[in-house]
XYZ file of C-alpha atoms in Angstrom:
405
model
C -95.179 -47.453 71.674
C -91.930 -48.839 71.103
C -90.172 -45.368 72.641
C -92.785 -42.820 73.982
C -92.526 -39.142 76.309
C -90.401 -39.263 78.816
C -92.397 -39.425 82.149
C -91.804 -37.641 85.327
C -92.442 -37.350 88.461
C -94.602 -39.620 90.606
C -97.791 -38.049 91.862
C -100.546 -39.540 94.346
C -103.473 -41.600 92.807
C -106.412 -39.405 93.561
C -108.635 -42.161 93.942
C -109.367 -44.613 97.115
C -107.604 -47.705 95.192
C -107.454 -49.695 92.148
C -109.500 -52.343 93.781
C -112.590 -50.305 93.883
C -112.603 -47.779 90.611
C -114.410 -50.254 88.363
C -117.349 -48.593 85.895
C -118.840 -51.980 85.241
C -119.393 -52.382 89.420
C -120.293 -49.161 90.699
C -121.711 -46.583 87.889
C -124.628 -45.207 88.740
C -125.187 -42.842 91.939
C -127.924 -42.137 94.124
C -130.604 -39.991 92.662
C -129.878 -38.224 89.660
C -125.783 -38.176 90.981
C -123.237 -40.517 88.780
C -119.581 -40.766 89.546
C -117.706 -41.834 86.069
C -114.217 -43.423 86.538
C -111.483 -42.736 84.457
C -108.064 -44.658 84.320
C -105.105 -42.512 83.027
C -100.820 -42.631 83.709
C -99.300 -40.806 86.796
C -98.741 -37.345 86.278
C -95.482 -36.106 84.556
C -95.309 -33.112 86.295
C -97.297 -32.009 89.377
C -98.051 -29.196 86.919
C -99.483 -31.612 84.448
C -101.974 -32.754 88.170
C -103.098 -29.425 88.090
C -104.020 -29.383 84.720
C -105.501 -32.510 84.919
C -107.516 -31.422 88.154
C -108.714 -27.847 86.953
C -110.324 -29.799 83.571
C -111.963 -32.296 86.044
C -113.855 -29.373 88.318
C -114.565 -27.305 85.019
C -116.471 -30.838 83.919
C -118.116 -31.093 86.922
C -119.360 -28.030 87.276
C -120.656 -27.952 83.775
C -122.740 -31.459 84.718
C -123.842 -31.192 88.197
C -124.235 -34.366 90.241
C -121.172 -35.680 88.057
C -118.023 -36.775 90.106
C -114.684 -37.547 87.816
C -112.879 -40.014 89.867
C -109.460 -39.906 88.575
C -107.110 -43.396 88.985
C -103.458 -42.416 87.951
C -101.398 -45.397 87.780
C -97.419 -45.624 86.916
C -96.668 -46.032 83.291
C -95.194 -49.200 83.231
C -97.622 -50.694 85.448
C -100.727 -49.574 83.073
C -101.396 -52.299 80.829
C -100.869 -54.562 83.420
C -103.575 -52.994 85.953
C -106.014 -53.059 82.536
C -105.738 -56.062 81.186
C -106.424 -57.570 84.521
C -109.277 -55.534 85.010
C -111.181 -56.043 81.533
C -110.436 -60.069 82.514
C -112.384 -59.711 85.861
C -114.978 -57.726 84.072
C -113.940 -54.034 86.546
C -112.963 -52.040 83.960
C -113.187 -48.313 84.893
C -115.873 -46.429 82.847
C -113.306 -44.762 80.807
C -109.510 -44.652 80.362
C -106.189 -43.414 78.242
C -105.244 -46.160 75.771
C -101.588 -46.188 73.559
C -102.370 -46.231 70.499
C -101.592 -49.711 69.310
C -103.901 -51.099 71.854
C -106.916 -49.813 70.163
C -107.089 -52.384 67.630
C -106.998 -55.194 69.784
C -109.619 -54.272 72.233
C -111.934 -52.892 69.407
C -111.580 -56.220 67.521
C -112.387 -58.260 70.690
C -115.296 -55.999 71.638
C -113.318 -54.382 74.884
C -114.106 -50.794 74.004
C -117.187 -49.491 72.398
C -117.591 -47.776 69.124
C -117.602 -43.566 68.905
C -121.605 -42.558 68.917
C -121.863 -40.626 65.759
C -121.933 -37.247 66.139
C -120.456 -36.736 69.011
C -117.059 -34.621 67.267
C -116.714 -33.480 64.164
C -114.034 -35.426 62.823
C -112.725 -32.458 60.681
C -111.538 -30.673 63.728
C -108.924 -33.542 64.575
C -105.415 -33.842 62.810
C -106.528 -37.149 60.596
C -103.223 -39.125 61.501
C -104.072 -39.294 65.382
C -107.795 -39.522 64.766
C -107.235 -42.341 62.803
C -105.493 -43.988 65.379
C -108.635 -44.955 66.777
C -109.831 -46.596 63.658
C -110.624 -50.287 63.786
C -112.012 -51.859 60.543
C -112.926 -48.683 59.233
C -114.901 -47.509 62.584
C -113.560 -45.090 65.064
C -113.114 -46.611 68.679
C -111.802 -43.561 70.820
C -110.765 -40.289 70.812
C -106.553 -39.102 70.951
C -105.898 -36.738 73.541
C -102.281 -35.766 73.085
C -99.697 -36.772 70.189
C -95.769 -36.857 69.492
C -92.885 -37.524 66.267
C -90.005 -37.653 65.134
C -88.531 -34.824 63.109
C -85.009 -34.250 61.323
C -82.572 -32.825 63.917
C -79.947 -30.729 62.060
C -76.388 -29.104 63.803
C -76.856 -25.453 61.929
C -72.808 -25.321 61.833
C -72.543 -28.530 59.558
C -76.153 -27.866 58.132
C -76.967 -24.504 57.639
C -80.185 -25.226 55.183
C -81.705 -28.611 56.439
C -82.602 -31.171 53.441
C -85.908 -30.991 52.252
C -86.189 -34.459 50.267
C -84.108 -37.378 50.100
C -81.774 -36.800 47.416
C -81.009 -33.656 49.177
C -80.342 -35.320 52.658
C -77.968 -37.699 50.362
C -76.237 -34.806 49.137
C -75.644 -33.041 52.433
C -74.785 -36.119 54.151
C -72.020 -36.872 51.502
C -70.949 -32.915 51.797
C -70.446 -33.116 55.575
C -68.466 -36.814 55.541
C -66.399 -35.190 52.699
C -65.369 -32.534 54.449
C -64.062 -34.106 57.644
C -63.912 -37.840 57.329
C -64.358 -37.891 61.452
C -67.773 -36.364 61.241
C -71.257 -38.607 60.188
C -73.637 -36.896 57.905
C -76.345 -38.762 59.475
C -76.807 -41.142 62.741
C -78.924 -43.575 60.977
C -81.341 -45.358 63.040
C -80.711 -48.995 63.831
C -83.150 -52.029 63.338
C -84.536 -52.233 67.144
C -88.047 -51.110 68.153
C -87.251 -47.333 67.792
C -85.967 -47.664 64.572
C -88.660 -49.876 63.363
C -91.176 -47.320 65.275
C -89.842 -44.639 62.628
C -89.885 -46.799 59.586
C -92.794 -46.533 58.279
C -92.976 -42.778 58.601
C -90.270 -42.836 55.806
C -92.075 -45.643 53.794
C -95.009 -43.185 53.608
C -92.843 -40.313 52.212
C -92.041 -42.494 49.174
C -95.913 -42.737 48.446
C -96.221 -46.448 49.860
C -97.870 -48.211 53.176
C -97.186 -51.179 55.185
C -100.411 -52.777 54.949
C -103.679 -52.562 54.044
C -105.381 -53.529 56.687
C -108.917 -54.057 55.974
C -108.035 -56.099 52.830
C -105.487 -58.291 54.667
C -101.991 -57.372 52.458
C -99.040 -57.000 53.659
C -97.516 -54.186 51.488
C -94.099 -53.360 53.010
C -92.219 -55.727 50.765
C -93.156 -53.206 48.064
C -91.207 -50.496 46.218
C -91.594 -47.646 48.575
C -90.663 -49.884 51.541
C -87.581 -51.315 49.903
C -86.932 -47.817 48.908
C -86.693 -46.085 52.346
C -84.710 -49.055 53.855
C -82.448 -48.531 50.966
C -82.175 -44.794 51.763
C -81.222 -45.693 55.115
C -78.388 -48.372 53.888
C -77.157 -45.738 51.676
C -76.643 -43.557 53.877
C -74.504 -44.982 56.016
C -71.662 -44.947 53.183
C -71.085 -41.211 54.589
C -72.283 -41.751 58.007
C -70.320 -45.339 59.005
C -71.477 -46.953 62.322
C -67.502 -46.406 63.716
C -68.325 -43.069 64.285
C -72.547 -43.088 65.070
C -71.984 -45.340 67.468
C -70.607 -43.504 69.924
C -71.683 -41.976 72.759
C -74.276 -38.773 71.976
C -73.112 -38.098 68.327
C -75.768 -35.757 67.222
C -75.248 -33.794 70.715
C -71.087 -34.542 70.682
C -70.792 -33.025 66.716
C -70.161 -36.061 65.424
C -72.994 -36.564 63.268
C -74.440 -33.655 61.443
C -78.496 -35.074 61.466
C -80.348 -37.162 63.425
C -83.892 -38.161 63.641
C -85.224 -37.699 66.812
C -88.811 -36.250 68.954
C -89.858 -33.439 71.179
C -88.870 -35.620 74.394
C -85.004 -34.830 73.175
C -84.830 -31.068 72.877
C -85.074 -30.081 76.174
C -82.417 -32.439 77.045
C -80.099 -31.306 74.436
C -80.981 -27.483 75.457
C -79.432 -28.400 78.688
C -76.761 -30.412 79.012
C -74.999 -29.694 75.370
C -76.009 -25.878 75.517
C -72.958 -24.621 72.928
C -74.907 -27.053 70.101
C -76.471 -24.565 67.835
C -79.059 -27.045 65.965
C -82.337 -26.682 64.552
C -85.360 -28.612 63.811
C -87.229 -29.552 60.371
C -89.954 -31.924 59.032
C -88.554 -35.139 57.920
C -86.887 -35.471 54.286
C -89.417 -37.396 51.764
C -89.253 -38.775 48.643
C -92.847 -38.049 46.924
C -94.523 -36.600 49.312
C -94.221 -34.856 53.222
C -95.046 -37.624 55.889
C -94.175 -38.972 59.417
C -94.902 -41.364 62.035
C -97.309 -40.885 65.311
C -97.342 -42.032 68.533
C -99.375 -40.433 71.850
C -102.276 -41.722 73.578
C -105.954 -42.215 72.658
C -108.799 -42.453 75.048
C -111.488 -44.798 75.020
C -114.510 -46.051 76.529
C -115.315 -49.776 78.296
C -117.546 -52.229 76.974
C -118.591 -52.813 80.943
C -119.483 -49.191 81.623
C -122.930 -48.442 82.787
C -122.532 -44.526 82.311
C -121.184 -44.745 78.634
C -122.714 -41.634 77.486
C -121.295 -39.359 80.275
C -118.148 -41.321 79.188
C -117.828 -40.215 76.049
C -118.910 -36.571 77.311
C -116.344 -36.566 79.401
C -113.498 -37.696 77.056
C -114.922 -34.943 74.051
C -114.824 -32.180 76.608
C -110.513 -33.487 77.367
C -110.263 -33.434 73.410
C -112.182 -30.389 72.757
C -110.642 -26.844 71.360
C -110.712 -24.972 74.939
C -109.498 -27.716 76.622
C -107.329 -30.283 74.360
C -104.062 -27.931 74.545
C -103.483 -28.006 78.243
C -104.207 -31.322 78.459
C -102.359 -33.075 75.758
C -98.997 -30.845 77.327
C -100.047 -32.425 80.492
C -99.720 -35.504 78.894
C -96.462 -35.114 77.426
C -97.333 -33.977 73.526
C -99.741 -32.155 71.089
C -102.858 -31.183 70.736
C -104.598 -33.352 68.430
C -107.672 -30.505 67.874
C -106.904 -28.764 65.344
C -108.240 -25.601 66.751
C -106.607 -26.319 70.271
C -103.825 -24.098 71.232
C -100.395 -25.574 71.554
C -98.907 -24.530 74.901
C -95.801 -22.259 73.538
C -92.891 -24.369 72.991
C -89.112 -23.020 71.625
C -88.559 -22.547 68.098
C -88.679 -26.028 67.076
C -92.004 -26.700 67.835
C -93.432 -25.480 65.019
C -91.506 -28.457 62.594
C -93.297 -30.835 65.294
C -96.929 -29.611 64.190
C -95.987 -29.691 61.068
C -94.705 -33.079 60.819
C -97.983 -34.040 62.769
C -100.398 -32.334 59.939
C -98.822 -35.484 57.351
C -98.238 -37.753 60.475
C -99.802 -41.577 59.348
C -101.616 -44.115 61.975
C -99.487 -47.465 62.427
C -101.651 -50.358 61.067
C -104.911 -51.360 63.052
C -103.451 -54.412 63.211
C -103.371 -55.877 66.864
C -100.260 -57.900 66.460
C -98.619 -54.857 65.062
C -96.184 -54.178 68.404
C -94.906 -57.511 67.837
C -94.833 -57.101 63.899
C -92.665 -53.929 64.849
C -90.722 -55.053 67.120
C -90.259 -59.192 66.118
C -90.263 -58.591 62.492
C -89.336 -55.176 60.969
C -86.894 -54.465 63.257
C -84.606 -57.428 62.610
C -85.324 -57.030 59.308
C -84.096 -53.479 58.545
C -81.116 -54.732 60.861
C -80.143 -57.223 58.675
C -80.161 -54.922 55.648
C -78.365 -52.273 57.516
C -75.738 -54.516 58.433
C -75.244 -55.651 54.997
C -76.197 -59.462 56.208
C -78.920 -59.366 52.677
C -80.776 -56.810 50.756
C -83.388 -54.477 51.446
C -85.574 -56.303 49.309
C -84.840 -59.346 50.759
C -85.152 -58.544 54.069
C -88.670 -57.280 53.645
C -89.402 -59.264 51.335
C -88.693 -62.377 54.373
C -90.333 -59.980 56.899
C -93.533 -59.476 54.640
C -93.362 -63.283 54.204
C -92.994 -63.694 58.519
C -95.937 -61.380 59.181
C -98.827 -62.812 56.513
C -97.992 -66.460 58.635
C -98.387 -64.361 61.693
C -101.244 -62.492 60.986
C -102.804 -65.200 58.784
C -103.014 -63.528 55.898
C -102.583 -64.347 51.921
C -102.333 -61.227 50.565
């Protein structure tokens, strides 16, 4: 992700080392005993350990002669640790995965495919099941999931904006009234912003690509339409005052569009800010963004099976709640029970019921981050159009991608 949770504190790795936790090298035990590795961050929380820990035991004891040996490695040093290991062929058996990754290791045969029937795929919220999808087929499972919501200051905003012509109107109303104040702190064309894009495109009915038929589509109406939405807006919400420090959590702005990782924050440190949460303003129809992580298994594992045991039993409804708050976000089972939250959780799950997967496109973190987010830039600025920024974007990532449509 181009912004994801916030990550805490730095726990012990509960295995021996990184050197020796590969599946492909050391799956099978003796006798009918298998230990199953499984790669995943360092705990947030020591909390989030427990969690972690208690699910491990509870698997164990449901398959005897199974050990879970858990490999927590920092964050930022994840991807690194993996890709180094699927080169030298040590891959653990099993491991958490951002989403964008998915594509790429599906397509270069990395990660193996979901055995069908192992989950019911009704039972998951579609937009972070179908995170795993990779030319129509289903790579992994999600364990935990985040988005972005409309943050609103209940003093400026008593009845947040329900579709886009509203949030124009309310914006306007709030500038009006005190030419100081921003209606809205508009996001910016940077990886965040980008990040949040298409959530809005998809509220206006449209997509950024079709994947499996090789268009790019964000050059299209509904794309040009939500990057217009965000230009207009910033007639009542100028970048003079937005770009100061805090100006959601200062008053300065009456909206902002921001995720679960900010209330707490907020909560604390600006704790005379009466504000609320809602799902995000839409044009045709309610829809959002996703980000989390997904969970998949190695093409080098020798104890596949157990592996994907193992990661249905993290994802299942008795289990998925704890451990996608130990991870940082939401269940994704839809029969999972959310650890209780404040009041603005329940916007959160309900922006995640219309949440849409980013394109299975493995180049997409640099489409987001190289491309769109100049791009809406540009417009923002006033530097060209919204239709002619995408429209050069679009034109950017079919050379990139290698695609005609």
């Amino acid at each position: 992700m181009s912004r994801g949770l916030v990550r805490g504190a730095v726990v012990a790795v509960l295995a021996t080392g990184l050197a020796a936790c590969g599946g492909g090298g050391g799956g099978g035990g003796q006798g009918d005993s298998k230990e199953l590795t499984f790669w995943m961050y360092q705990d947030r929380t020591p909390q989030a350990g427990q969690v972690i820990e208690k699910v491990r035991q509870d698997f164990e004891k449901a398959n005897p002669g199974v050990t879970v040996k858990l490999v927590k490695i920092p964050k930022d040093d994840y991807n690194t640790k993996l890709g180094s290991a699927v080169a030298s062929k040590s891959a653990p058996d099993a491991g958490i995965l951002d989403q964008p990754l998915v594509s790429k290791y599906a397509l270069d045969g990395t990660i193996k495919e979901v055995p069908a029937g192992l989950i019911s795929e009704a039972d998951y919220y579609k937009g972070a099941l179908d995170t795993n999808r990779a030319g129509g087929k289903l790579y992994g499972l999600p364990q935990d999931q985040t988005t972005v919501a409309l943050f609103y200051n209940k003093k400026l905003v008593p009845t947040p904006p329900k579709t886009w012509d509203e949030l124009k109107q309310v914006a306007a109303r709030v500038h009006a009234a005190d030419a100081n104040v921003a209606g809205m702190n508009v996001p910016k064309g940077d990886g965040y912003g980008a990040w949040m894009f298409p959530g809005i495109v998809h509220g206006a009915g449209g997509e950024m690509v079709d994947d499996e038929g090789k268009k790019v589509l964000f050059d299209q109406p509904p794309a040009v339409e939500a990057l217009q939405l965000w230009a207009d807006l910033l007639k009542s919400s100028p970048r003079k005052i937005t770009d100061s420090d805090k100006p959601f959590e200062n008053g300065m702005a009456a909206m902002t569009i921001s995720g679960p990782w900010d209330v707490p924050t907020i909560r604390e440190q600006f704790p005379d800010l009466d504000f609320g949460v809602a799902p995000l303003p839409y044009k045709s129809e309610p829809a959002g963004n996703i980000g989390g992580e997904d969970s998949v298994v190695f093409s080098t594992s020798q104890n596949q099976d157990l592996a994907w045991k193992w990661l249905a039993f993290m994802s299942n409804a008795a289990n998925n709640g704890a451990v996608a708050d130990a991870l940082g976000g939401f269940p994704v089972h839809l029969k999972a029970q959310a650890v209780a939250g404040g009041p603005e959780q329940a916007a959160f799950l309900e922006q995640l019921k219309v949440a849409h997967a980013r394109p299975a496109v493995p180049q997409w973190i640099q489409v987001n981050d190289e491309i769109i987010a100049p791009a809406i830039e540009s417009a923002l600025s006033g530097k060209t159009t919204a239709q002619q920024a995408l429209t050069d974007a679009a034109a950017k990532t079919r050379s990139l991608l290698g695609w005609n449509g």
